[in-house]
Amino acid sequence: MRRTLFLSIVLALQAMPVIAQDARVASEAIPAQSLDRSLNALSRQTGLQFVYSAQTAGNPQTRAIPAGLAADEVLTQLLAGTGLRHRYLNPTTVTIEAEAPQGTAPTAAPTAAAPSQAAAAPQPDDAVLELESIQVVASYSRSLEQAVELKRANIGFSDSVVATDVADFPEQNLAEALQRMPGVTIERNKGLGTKVNVRGLPSEYTQVSINDLATASGSGGRDVEFDIFASEIIQQVTVQKSPTAADEEGGIAGNVKISTARPFDYDDRKLVFSAEGAHNSISEEIDPKFAFLASDTWGDWGGLVSFSKARRTNRTDSTSGINFRPMSRFLGASGTRGAQAEAVLERDADVVINNRANTAESNLIVFQDKVGDRVYVNEQDKWGATASLQYKPSNRFSLSFDAMVGAYDATEDEYDAAAYSASSRSTLETIHEYDADTLSQYGMVVLRDVSYTATQHEFLSKERISKTDYQQYSVDLDWLGDTWRLDAMAGFSGAEKTLDYSNLKHVAYAPSRTRWTGNSGETIPSANPASFDMYNSPSRYLFEAYETTLEEISDDKYAAQVDFTKTFDLAFAPALRSVQFGARYTDKSKERQYGELKITGPTAGSTAWVNTRTLADSPLQSIGDIVPGGGYSLKGLDWMQVSNEYARNAFRYAGFYTPFDDGQYYRVDEDVTALYAMADFAFDVGQVPVTVNAGARYVDTSVLSFGFHPVQNADGTTGYTDSPVSKKGSYDDLLPSLNATAELAEGLLLRAAASETMMRPSLTDIAYKRTASWSSFRFTDGNPDLQPTYAKQWEVGLEKYFDNGGLLAGSYFRKKIDGVVINSFTGIVPDVAVYNANGTLNGVYDFDVYQPVNADGTYEVEGIELNAQLPLGTLHESLEGFGINANYTWLDSSLAGESDLGIRTPMPGLAEKTYNFTAYYENDRFDARVSYNHKGEYVESIGYDMYPIWRDAYGQVDMSIGYRLTDNLKLTLKGINMTDEETTGYTMDPAFPTMYERSGRRISLGIRADF
């Protein structure tokens, strides 16, 4: 540990009268480790402050101490055999000093029964005169060290990042700050981390809380959009991978616990200000970011505020949409289209069709669905703030009010020049190249280069405006008695999100030729005389529609929790250290409204522009002039397009609005009552100290879900019920958990954990809305009776901790998951009257009902996690300041992708291998870090439920360099994606690429002042 030593105000401390010392109990076991780490752990648990001279006291190894002992007894055992003693200067300050010479009576610690007199004035050669306080310098290595301390102290499997690490590395948001943790990967959207996956499972499998409150989200489901959170306002994040009974349920993958800062987290007044400018290599924009934190305490009171504001302009150039389309699209068409496709296949590819209507045959012949050249510009304005007011009259009582508010506004402009090969008017004209070999094991033929009779060419100007407001408020009370501890919390978390989407669509039908190229695809004129240059013929494109959608989501969560802990020191049950029990109540409500409208003329209901207005009738700009950063970077292409700014002003007529669709509305209310109890045990097995946490959590959940149901009127028209229809659902669960740790040798821990966890059904599945197919006599409903998805899981691992903050760890885990949700036939609604369009009765029918249900059977996910954190200075003095931090995760799943062709794939979204490597160097003035983050290839989706679409492995290099100009001023240079990596993917085989996407590198220069 690097320390800066200052002379303490010892004489002032000694002049104070020492009053009776409160009984303080260490509620958690302290493992065998260095003295400074043990004292840090004891300070966190009891509130005692320790001052000592590192030179005088040294830093000896201390023995493991079980939980439940009084602070005096802990100190006595820690210092036994070290030649050191402890002495109270006042009720909360303890010195660690050399034992008194033989024959000298030591100063006794004060007790409640016999308060000691004031400490005697020291003699000039007294060891106390050499006391020095310890001030930890904020550094990357220290943040890693603190994260290791948290991991070691936790009874279960977990990993953490702390404030210095979160704020100092070049992450753009909280999701990216977590990507370097073992077993954690992120989902990227156009170069920006958005969602977090723990151990390869989908993001909705993870429970997220901020200050112990389950986090509200603007998403339509349960998953949390991490990109709305600025990393600068976060104090600590822990990913809990093996739960205890006290942890809130809901995360099969794990629990992400986020904490913001409080004033008494700091020893004294704290003021931090930072400013940064970042440059994106493609957009060539410079984006500002500002943040500050101010904290102070006044006697028993403390206050803290923090604020962060950032603007981000990111541009992504992409070719995408190049997926497989089955030949049934053409062979199944009536008239000449199907016959011509059959004839061209036989003529140009020697493929003989036995039955054009047989999809089992035609699905094995594929062609390119669509080729699009796309430019995205994403502009984000994000701000976040926290406030904390804390009353702490002693280390035995604390009352805190915490607030976290913020807003995240994003506008994404997308400009497409695309060619839809599989248009409803087209068919095959000439096959120039085909591939019957690459996918021959599946009996598939891929048409690589084809001319079509009537490709649908599209110019699309798309605009997505997203606004999210987030707020959270909570009150926490902590009280510590002699053997009791009370923790209570009540709070609210809310999010409101609005998404306003529009798409200006111009279309031209003409013959063209589409083919795969080296890393994507392209569309060029064909030999047909009617073909044309799709990029430079604006008068050929006819207006089809200006499409709009509007979505509003509100999410409110209220929660209250109370926890009691009782410590024991029982002669008849010496292993029992503490019992904890508590209750939690949560009230959640999420409501979604959605609507869409097509504008086809200058007034409501008008169709005057359809097939009459052309692209050339609007003012056009070169794509390089509409978006920042110049021309399209992936190909030597340029085209003229309508800007979204013009489209919004020109096509949204006066009085326009997007009406909400009753069929898309839902609201889900969910009330949860949870009770839990658990116990901590500490005992020795031979010479091996063992700690065990065992408990169970009972959860009772009730659901009330609302949605509109369709009706058919007697005149043949259709509509919806006048008000939403509601339905209740409920379930209750008992979730046991067991965590154990054994210290096999000094610093060598064996951990084991087993538990049953659950993930609640997605809100869209339990939303009680209904859609109808009047011609197929079928209803599709949500299902409020859905039960959770469950996982029985266990894990075992070895962890080796070193004196210098180093760590080597490895673990194996397995999850057995059942109750996965699928859609299935669930019943019949009898005697439904169906009317014809003219109002006559068609008949009375029984309608089949299909709903999401919990599937029978289970699947397993297993994996290995390896973690290494090694300061290298202990190997050789020339390596002082150097270090590495690395982790590797291997995953496997028995759940295969659901391909109707029988093609087995990994579970969509699961990357088999991920790893991170960071190398760093730092001294008193300078620090430098370089990090490589790698996620292996994975199946992104199954196209048409048949063709696996893969996302290629992706690795990214980030760096950070800092120089401390003064003790309070630091200059930083940071870089994201320094090697300018592209995001790529393919369908089934790399020979058939589906996307090629560049988001560029991002370089930032910043300054930070810390007082």
XYZ file of N, CA and C in Angstrom, residues 25 40 45 64 259 364 408 436 658 702 759 769 771 900 912 955 980:
51
model
N -18.751 -4.441 18.526
C -18.658 -5.838 18.143
C -18.333 -5.923 16.666
N -8.269 -1.917 8.836
C -9.264 -1.316 7.948
C -10.604 -2.040 8.078
N -16.263 -2.051 10.505
C -17.307 -2.736 11.266
C -17.666 -2.037 12.573
N -6.515 -15.051 11.613
C -7.947 -14.935 11.302
C -8.750 -14.783 12.586
N -23.644 1.903 -5.412
C -23.702 2.800 -4.261
C -23.209 4.183 -4.663
N -33.983 -24.182 -48.161
C -32.562 -24.523 -48.254
C -31.866 -23.777 -49.392
N -31.500 11.800 -19.513
C -30.718 11.272 -20.623
C -31.522 11.510 -21.899
N -22.694 -23.831 -53.623
C -23.346 -25.055 -53.157
C -22.430 -25.879 -52.260
N -49.408 11.693 -32.945
C -49.436 10.241 -33.108
C -50.376 9.656 -32.055
N -47.687 -10.836 -5.887
C -49.010 -10.733 -6.510
C -48.925 -9.753 -7.665
N -35.981 -15.477 -11.489
C -36.135 -14.278 -12.304
C -37.613 -14.162 -12.668
N -52.827 -8.058 -22.380
C -53.426 -7.509 -23.595
C -53.646 -8.636 -24.588
N -54.384 -9.780 -28.783
C -54.519 -9.524 -30.223
C -55.369 -10.641 -30.818
N -35.250 -23.893 -36.957
C -36.201 -24.841 -37.529
C -35.537 -25.797 -38.506
N -18.803 -17.744 -25.664
C -18.123 -18.811 -24.924
C -16.921 -18.294 -24.159
N -12.652 -7.177 -29.948
C -11.689 -6.748 -28.944
C -11.392 -5.267 -29.098
N -9.245 1.453 -33.552
C -10.329 1.707 -34.508
C -10.943 0.406 -35.023
